[in-house]
Amino acid sequence: MATALSLESLLDPAFLESVARLRLVARQVPREGRFADQRSRDQGAGLEFRDHRPYSPGDDLRAMDWNLYRRLGKVFLRLFEELEDLPVYLCPDVSASAFHEEPPRALAAARTALALASIALAQHDSVALLPFAEHLQPLLRPISGSGRLMTFARALASLEPGGSTDLATFTRELGALRLRRGLVVLISDFFDPGGLDALTTALRNVRHRLLLVQLVRASDGEPALEGELRLVDCESGQSQDVSVTPAVLERYRSAYRSWNEGLAEFARSRGLGHLRLDVEGDIAAQLTALFQRGRYQA
Amino acid sequence: MNWQHFGSLPVALGALTIAAALFALHFLRVRHRRETVVTTLFWRQAIEEARARTLFERFRHPLAYLLLLALALSIWLAAAGPRPPARVERERVLLLDASAPMGRGQRFALARKALAGALARAPREATRVLWCGAQVEGLYLPGEDPLLLDLRLEGRQPEATPPSIERVIAHLAALPRSRPLEIRLFGDAPLRAEFLKGLPKDVEVARAPLDGEAPEPSGLFTLGVNSAASGAWDRVDLLVRAHSGETPTVELGGGLLTGTPRGKGLLFTDLPAAGGIVHVKAGGSESECVLPERPLLGVLVGGDLPAALLDCLAADPGVRLVEDASKADLCVRRRGDSVGEGLPALELVPASDQQQAFLLTAPGEEPADELLDQALALGLDRIDATSLAGQGGVVIGLGARRGPLRSFSLWSELCGPGYDLIQGRAFPLLIGRVLRWLAGVRRFPAVVAAGEPVALDLTELEPVGLDPVPPRAGRYRRAPDAGGGEVAAALLLPPFEDGAPIAPAGGGGGGDWIGRLTLLALLLALIEGWLLRTGRMP
């Protein structure tokens, strides 16, 4: 099993530079947020004029449009756009499978999380780090400000292998936190022992916008195994005796392909973001592909 | 190598053991290699799908078991050397030709190989093998283990005898039988078409094909040498019989000889008995014969010898009287005469000086009985000793002793007027044989044909109401009462003629089951490999 992550392996200036131009754009910013760059439905003391509405008793008289009153003889209020932040909850999978192979999926997960955090912090959004395995392990409360990237990176570097993946427990515990609605980025291989049904059921319970970053490698679909094997699950420790023949391999490929298609279909039907990220490939390039024209609308 | 001799029960038990062992092996747990993976989720699904097609939970691969069992049993049975069910509707005799022509090249080895193959395929209970050489011998009897054939043929080679196949077949065909007879010939012995036509209908004869080149015509001469009919001691007659139908060309010392027809051959008379080599050619074959050496005996004669004795010496065509002792081979003298000192001698001795009437002296270690036999062979057995004893009133005895030189002494009185020894027909014979014995001249044998009856008494043979047959080429001693001496039997090879059909390959023994089973095993192995490669078998 791979060892824990290091700060040096994460802080790659070139990598961070390559994602600096990317932006996260929220379709809908939750109310009562901080002042930031995201356009919210709140109307308040922003600088950008948005609309007029009739005066109602109790409205702030400072917002009355006196020019309009002089021309029309009716009282209207000037409404301004409120810019707020988008909470971004970065949830890397730290189950044992994330640290099993080389390079570990955890490294790709951490670099992805760092890249997204860099983007979010740069646009004054708040970022939280909520790694998970069998349970949610809140590691960093929402922080904001571009100067907090190092804090975030240190938190990432402290990630350690957990137990097995349990998305149902994770989503239940995530809901229990009653976090302000935002963007939950799940960075995982999604190899939930319960299979695709358990996975989709769990994800349906998430009350946030979801971006699924699926960590894959070529050997997932084409395992280089043959002969009489006792396959041991690195997370649960359970073993499975398999005579790996071409026919069994073909059935394995079929099962993996079906699972993948099911996950993609689920994301498409729910309007979730879904990125298949090859952990052995260029992380920045694959992330860039997600940001069409440099923007990802969450 | 196989274990045919184990019988069917051990082979069946072995097959059962293999089946049980393979069955047990299928229950053994496979030793798995441990491999850690990120998830077994998809492997479980793949295994679940595979299990849905199996019949049993533990014994999961019955078809694989059956395939392996068929493969193993094929190899086992091939090694067991199976034989087809015995065809007992006919009796089968395999004849191995061991006559002289089989000594050419590898013919005999090829015949042995073909015979062993045919025996392996033949029904064991109804097959026997006969050795057809100088004598007919059983090599394999019905029901025996075929391995015995190899043991009985070990070290055996073709014999200097003419082919006897036709005689053997005729004998077999004449024996009473309850089933049709199938005869297979392994060899090049001729089988005449007219002979085969004369066989009973239920006797089928065929020649087994041998690998290698077909036999070439050879052995077409019979050469016989005998004393010259003209009576000349230093001359011989030569009889040449060629069997190729061509007139042979006969040369002696580079000169072409001209013979006169005699029966089926040519007779060449009065050839010098000087050790010359006769070269015979006919029909692409050649042969040679060394003529015997029979020089004239140089005899030195002493004084005061009886006239009858001198007449015998003068009449003997093999005797040349000499006066120079250095040119003499022996001498004839009275005892006390100094002539021919140091030479073998025929001596006349006064009866007062010698107890026996005839006394043989010879060097060497031969026992006395042997010497007496030699003395009798000189012709003394033809002398009427009783009559002589009556005439002289003395005992006529024969003695033998050791001495540095050969000598033969007899009473001088026997050559006188009081006895009729010199008047009898046996006297010249006695003198002639004594002279040749003294000079060490060996009689060369008469020549007869091996394998054919001869009207001679041969002590090595035991005729039962028939003329003896020299079984093979060689020398045979004639019975003493038939005159003694030796007879040389020469090969008389008949011309090669093949009227027998060629037996089909395989000998009708039901096919090569070992080969079939081996091919089946190979085919099953290929199927198994294909199933493994395509994942249809674990």
PDB file of N, CA and C in Angstrom, chain B residues 399-451:
ATOM      1  N   GLY B 399      47.015-103.787 -35.002  1.00  0.00           N
ATOM      2  CA  GLY B 399      47.491-102.982 -33.873  1.00  0.00           C
ATOM      3  C   GLY B 399      47.757-101.554 -34.268  1.00  0.00           C
ATOM      4  N   ALA B 400      47.831-100.719 -33.261  1.00  0.00           N
ATOM      5  CA  ALA B 400      48.122 -99.301 -33.505  1.00  0.00           C
ATOM      6  C   ALA B 400      49.010 -98.804 -32.386  1.00  0.00           C
ATOM      7  N   ARG B 401      49.847 -97.871 -32.706  1.00  0.00           N
ATOM      8  CA  ARG B 401      50.770 -97.347 -31.699  1.00  0.00           C
ATOM      9  C   ARG B 401      51.188 -95.935 -32.086  1.00  0.00           C
ATOM     10  N   ARG B 402      51.848 -95.300 -31.149  1.00  0.00           N
ATOM     11  CA  ARG B 402      52.359 -93.964 -31.385  1.00  0.00           C
ATOM     12  C   ARG B 402      53.764 -94.021 -31.931  1.00  0.00           C
ATOM     13  N   GLY B 403      54.120 -93.074 -32.727  1.00  0.00           N
ATOM     14  CA  GLY B 403      55.471 -93.024 -33.247  1.00  0.00           C
ATOM     15  C   GLY B 403      55.757 -91.669 -33.847  1.00  0.00           C
ATOM     16  N   PRO B 404      57.009 -91.380 -34.106  1.00  0.00           N
ATOM     17  CA  PRO B 404      57.342 -90.060 -34.650  1.00  0.00           C
ATOM     18  C   PRO B 404      56.848 -89.848 -36.080  1.00  0.00           C
ATOM     19  N   LEU B 405      56.747 -90.918 -36.848  1.00  0.00           N
ATOM     20  CA  LEU B 405      56.326 -90.810 -38.247  1.00  0.00           C
ATOM     21  C   LEU B 405      55.208 -91.794 -38.523  1.00  0.00           C
ATOM     22  N   ARG B 406      54.447 -91.436 -39.529  1.00  0.00           N
ATOM     23  CA  ARG B 406      53.430 -92.387 -39.938  1.00  0.00           C
ATOM     24  C   ARG B 406      54.104 -93.591 -40.602  1.00  0.00           C
ATOM     25  N   SER B 407      53.588 -94.725 -40.268  1.00  0.00           N
ATOM     26  CA  SER B 407      54.065 -95.932 -40.967  1.00  0.00           C
ATOM     27  C   SER B 407      52.981 -97.003 -40.904  1.00  0.00           C
ATOM     28  N   PHE B 408      53.036 -97.858 -41.857  1.00  0.00           N
ATOM     29  CA  PHE B 408      52.099 -98.975 -41.881  1.00  0.00           C
ATOM     30  C   PHE B 408      52.925-100.231 -42.208  1.00  0.00           C
ATOM     31  N   SER B 409      52.936-101.162 -41.266  1.00  0.00           N
ATOM     32  CA  SER B 409      53.754-102.376 -41.484  1.00  0.00           C
ATOM     33  C   SER B 409      52.850-103.606 -41.492  1.00  0.00           C
ATOM     34  N   LEU B 410      53.149-104.486 -42.370  1.00  0.00           N
ATOM     35  CA  LEU B 410      52.406-105.754 -42.439  1.00  0.00           C
ATOM     36  C   LEU B 410      53.419-106.880 -42.647  1.00  0.00           C
ATOM     37  N   TRP B 411      52.939-108.056 -42.244  1.00  0.00           N
ATOM     38  CA  TRP B 411      53.847-109.220 -42.386  1.00  0.00           C
ATOM     39  C   TRP B 411      54.217-109.402 -43.847  1.00  0.00           C
ATOM     40  N   SER B 412      55.473-109.595 -44.045  1.00  0.00           N
ATOM     41  CA  SER B 412      55.912-109.851 -45.425  1.00  0.00           C
ATOM     42  C   SER B 412      55.401-111.202 -45.916  1.00  0.00           C
ATOM     43  N   GLU B 413      55.150-112.113 -44.952  1.00  0.00           N
ATOM     44  CA  GLU B 413      54.659-113.432 -45.341  1.00  0.00           C
ATOM     45  C   GLU B 413      53.277-113.336 -45.999  1.00  0.00           C
ATOM     46  N   LEU B 414      52.512-112.329 -45.623  1.00  0.00           N
ATOM     47  CA  LEU B 414      51.165-112.204 -46.182  1.00  0.00           C
ATOM     48  C   LEU B 414      51.217-111.942 -47.684  1.00  0.00           C
ATOM     49  N   CYS B 415      52.357-111.435 -48.149  1.00  0.00           N
ATOM     50  CA  CYS B 415      52.478-111.170 -49.582  1.00  0.00           C
ATOM     51  C   CYS B 415      53.112-112.389 -50.312  1.00  0.00           C
ATOM     52  N   GLY B 416      53.369-113.437 -49.561  1.00  0.00           N
ATOM     53  CA  GLY B 416      53.964-114.607 -50.153  1.00  0.00           C
ATOM     54  C   GLY B 416      52.931-115.579 -50.697  1.00  0.00           C
ATOM     55  N   PRO B 417      53.396-116.701 -51.146  1.00  0.00           N
ATOM     56  CA  PRO B 417      52.488-117.669 -51.790  1.00  0.00           C
ATOM     57  C   PRO B 417      51.557-118.379 -50.809  1.00  0.00           C
ATOM     58  N   GLY B 418      51.880-118.371 -49.540  1.00  0.00           N
ATOM     59  CA  GLY B 418      51.039-119.090 -48.587  1.00  0.00           C
ATOM     60  C   GLY B 418      49.715-118.403 -48.283  1.00  0.00           C
ATOM     61  N   TYR B 419      49.590-117.208 -48.714  1.00  0.00           N
ATOM     62  CA  TYR B 419      48.361-116.444 -48.445  1.00  0.00           C
ATOM     63  C   TYR B 419      47.801-115.915 -49.761  1.00  0.00           C
ATOM     64  N   ASP B 420      46.529-115.672 -49.752  1.00  0.00           N
ATOM     65  CA  ASP B 420      45.909-115.152 -50.990  1.00  0.00           C
ATOM     66  C   ASP B 420      45.577-113.666 -50.872  1.00  0.00           C
ATOM     67  N   LEU B 421      46.298-112.985 -49.956  1.00  0.00           N
ATOM     68  CA  LEU B 421      45.987-111.545 -49.771  1.00  0.00           C
ATOM     69  C   LEU B 421      46.201-110.761 -51.058  1.00  0.00           C
ATOM     70  N   ILE B 422      47.327-111.053 -51.699  1.00  0.00           N
ATOM     71  CA  ILE B 422      47.642-110.247 -52.870  1.00  0.00           C
ATOM     72  C   ILE B 422      46.753-110.601 -54.055  1.00  0.00           C
ATOM     73  N   GLN B 423      46.046-111.725 -53.924  1.00  0.00           N
ATOM     74  CA  GLN B 423      45.160-112.121 -55.010  1.00  0.00           C
ATOM     75  C   GLN B 423      43.795-111.426 -54.910  1.00  0.00           C
ATOM     76  N   GLY B 424      43.478-110.945 -53.748  1.00  0.00           N
ATOM     77  CA  GLY B 424      42.137-110.401 -53.536  1.00  0.00           C
ATOM     78  C   GLY B 424      41.981-108.982 -54.087  1.00  0.00           C
ATOM     79  N   ARG B 425      40.688-108.594 -54.225  1.00  0.00           N
ATOM     80  CA  ARG B 425      40.408-107.254 -54.748  1.00  0.00           C
ATOM     81  C   ARG B 425      40.730-106.166 -53.732  1.00  0.00           C
ATOM     82  N   ALA B 426      40.791-106.613 -52.465  1.00  0.00           N
ATOM     83  CA  ALA B 426      41.005-105.603 -51.429  1.00  0.00           C
ATOM     84  C   ALA B 426      42.457-105.148 -51.351  1.00  0.00           C
ATOM     85  N   PHE B 427      43.393-105.930 -51.939  1.00  0.00           N
ATOM     86  CA  PHE B 427      44.794-105.579 -51.757  1.00  0.00           C
ATOM     87  C   PHE B 427      45.170-104.254 -52.443  1.00  0.00           C
ATOM     88  N   PRO B 428      44.787-104.075 -53.726  1.00  0.00           N
ATOM     89  CA  PRO B 428      45.140-102.769 -54.326  1.00  0.00           C
ATOM     90  C   PRO B 428      44.475-101.596 -53.585  1.00  0.00           C
ATOM     91  N   LEU B 429      43.243-101.844 -53.117  1.00  0.00           N
ATOM     92  CA  LEU B 429      42.554-100.775 -52.376  1.00  0.00           C
ATOM     93  C   LEU B 429      43.308-100.452 -51.102  1.00  0.00           C
ATOM     94  N   LEU B 430      43.762-101.546 -50.418  1.00  0.00           N
ATOM     95  CA  LEU B 430      44.501-101.332 -49.170  1.00  0.00           C
ATOM     96  C   LEU B 430      45.786-100.561 -49.434  1.00  0.00           C
ATOM     97  N   ILE B 431      46.505-100.990 -50.460  1.00  0.00           N
ATOM     98  CA  ILE B 431      47.788-100.321 -50.742  1.00  0.00           C
ATOM     99  C   ILE B 431      47.548 -98.856 -51.119  1.00  0.00           C
ATOM    100  N   GLY B 432      46.553 -98.640 -51.971  1.00  0.00           N
ATOM    101  CA  GLY B 432      46.289 -97.251 -52.402  1.00  0.00           C
ATOM    102  C   GLY B 432      45.898 -96.354 -51.234  1.00  0.00           C
ATOM    103  N   ARG B 433      45.030 -96.846 -50.399  1.00  0.00           N
ATOM    104  CA  ARG B 433      44.610 -96.013 -49.266  1.00  0.00           C
ATOM    105  C   ARG B 433      45.735 -95.807 -48.264  1.00  0.00           C
ATOM    106  N   VAL B 434      46.558 -96.873 -48.060  1.00  0.00           N
ATOM    107  CA  VAL B 434      47.678 -96.729 -47.117  1.00  0.00           C
ATOM    108  C   VAL B 434      48.649 -95.675 -47.629  1.00  0.00           C
ATOM    109  N   LEU B 435      48.923 -95.733 -48.945  1.00  0.00           N
ATOM    110  CA  LEU B 435      49.865 -94.750 -49.492  1.00  0.00           C
ATOM    111  C   LEU B 435      49.333 -93.318 -49.290  1.00  0.00           C
ATOM    112  N   ARG B 436      48.032 -93.113 -49.545  1.00  0.00           N
ATOM    113  CA  ARG B 436      47.469 -91.764 -49.409  1.00  0.00           C
ATOM    114  C   ARG B 436      47.401 -91.332 -47.942  1.00  0.00           C
ATOM    115  N   TRP B 437      47.159 -92.338 -47.050  1.00  0.00           N
ATOM    116  CA  TRP B 437      47.149 -91.994 -45.626  1.00  0.00           C
ATOM    117  C   TRP B 437      48.542 -91.583 -45.162  1.00  0.00           C
ATOM    118  N   LEU B 438      49.531 -92.364 -45.671  1.00  0.00           N
ATOM    119  CA  LEU B 438      50.905 -92.041 -45.283  1.00  0.00           C
ATOM    120  C   LEU B 438      51.307 -90.647 -45.784  1.00  0.00           C
ATOM    121  N   ALA B 439      50.843 -90.301 -46.992  1.00  0.00           N
ATOM    122  CA  ALA B 439      51.220 -88.996 -47.552  1.00  0.00           C
ATOM    123  C   ALA B 439      50.350 -87.869 -47.001  1.00  0.00           C
ATOM    124  N   GLY B 440      49.362 -88.220 -46.211  1.00  0.00           N
ATOM    125  CA  GLY B 440      48.489 -87.171 -45.621  1.00  0.00           C
ATOM    126  C   GLY B 440      47.508 -86.593 -46.603  1.00  0.00           C
ATOM    127  N   VAL B 441      47.190 -87.306 -47.655  1.00  0.00           N
ATOM    128  CA  VAL B 441      46.227 -86.796 -48.640  1.00  0.00           C
ATOM    129  C   VAL B 441      44.807 -87.053 -48.123  1.00  0.00           C
ATOM    130  N   ARG B 442      44.024 -86.014 -48.112  1.00  0.00           N
ATOM    131  CA  ARG B 442      42.647 -86.163 -47.655  1.00  0.00           C
ATOM    132  C   ARG B 442      41.755 -86.312 -48.868  1.00  0.00           C
ATOM    133  N   ARG B 443      40.815 -87.141 -48.677  1.00  0.00           N
ATOM    134  CA  ARG B 443      39.875 -87.364 -49.780  1.00  0.00           C
ATOM    135  C   ARG B 443      38.936 -86.169 -49.837  1.00  0.00           C
ATOM    136  N   PHE B 444      38.755 -85.661 -51.029  1.00  0.00           N
ATOM    137  CA  PHE B 444      37.769 -84.565 -51.091  1.00  0.00           C
ATOM    138  C   PHE B 444      36.393 -85.184 -51.268  1.00  0.00           C
ATOM    139  N   PRO B 445      35.447 -84.531 -50.701  1.00  0.00           N
ATOM    140  CA  PRO B 445      34.124 -85.154 -50.617  1.00  0.00           C
ATOM    141  C   PRO B 445      33.365 -85.083 -51.932  1.00  0.00           C
ATOM    142  N   ALA B 446      32.486 -86.015 -52.029  1.00  0.00           N
ATOM    143  CA  ALA B 446      31.534 -85.940 -53.125  1.00  0.00           C
ATOM    144  C   ALA B 446      30.581 -84.784 -52.847  1.00  0.00           C
ATOM    145  N   VAL B 447      30.007 -84.248 -53.875  1.00  0.00           N
ATOM    146  CA  VAL B 447      29.124 -83.088 -53.718  1.00  0.00           C
ATOM    147  C   VAL B 447      27.698 -83.493 -54.035  1.00  0.00           C
ATOM    148  N   VAL B 448      26.816 -83.173 -53.119  1.00  0.00           N
ATOM    149  CA  VAL B 448      25.389 -83.411 -53.340  1.00  0.00           C
ATOM    150  C   VAL B 448      24.665 -82.091 -53.108  1.00  0.00           C
ATOM    151  N   ALA B 449      23.380 -82.073 -53.364  1.00  0.00           N
ATOM    152  CA  ALA B 449      22.596 -80.851 -53.199  1.00  0.00           C
ATOM    153  C   ALA B 449      21.925 -80.851 -51.836  1.00  0.00           C
ATOM    154  N   ALA B 450      22.129 -79.764 -51.123  1.00  0.00           N
ATOM    155  CA  ALA B 450      21.469 -79.642 -49.829  1.00  0.00           C
ATOM    156  C   ALA B 450      19.966 -79.534 -50.042  1.00  0.00           C
ATOM    157  N   GLY B 451      19.244 -80.149 -49.158  1.00  0.00           N
ATOM    158  CA  GLY B 451      17.790 -80.039 -49.223  1.00  0.00           C
ATOM    159  C   GLY B 451      17.157 -81.030 -50.176  1.00  0.00           C
TER     160      GLY B 451
END
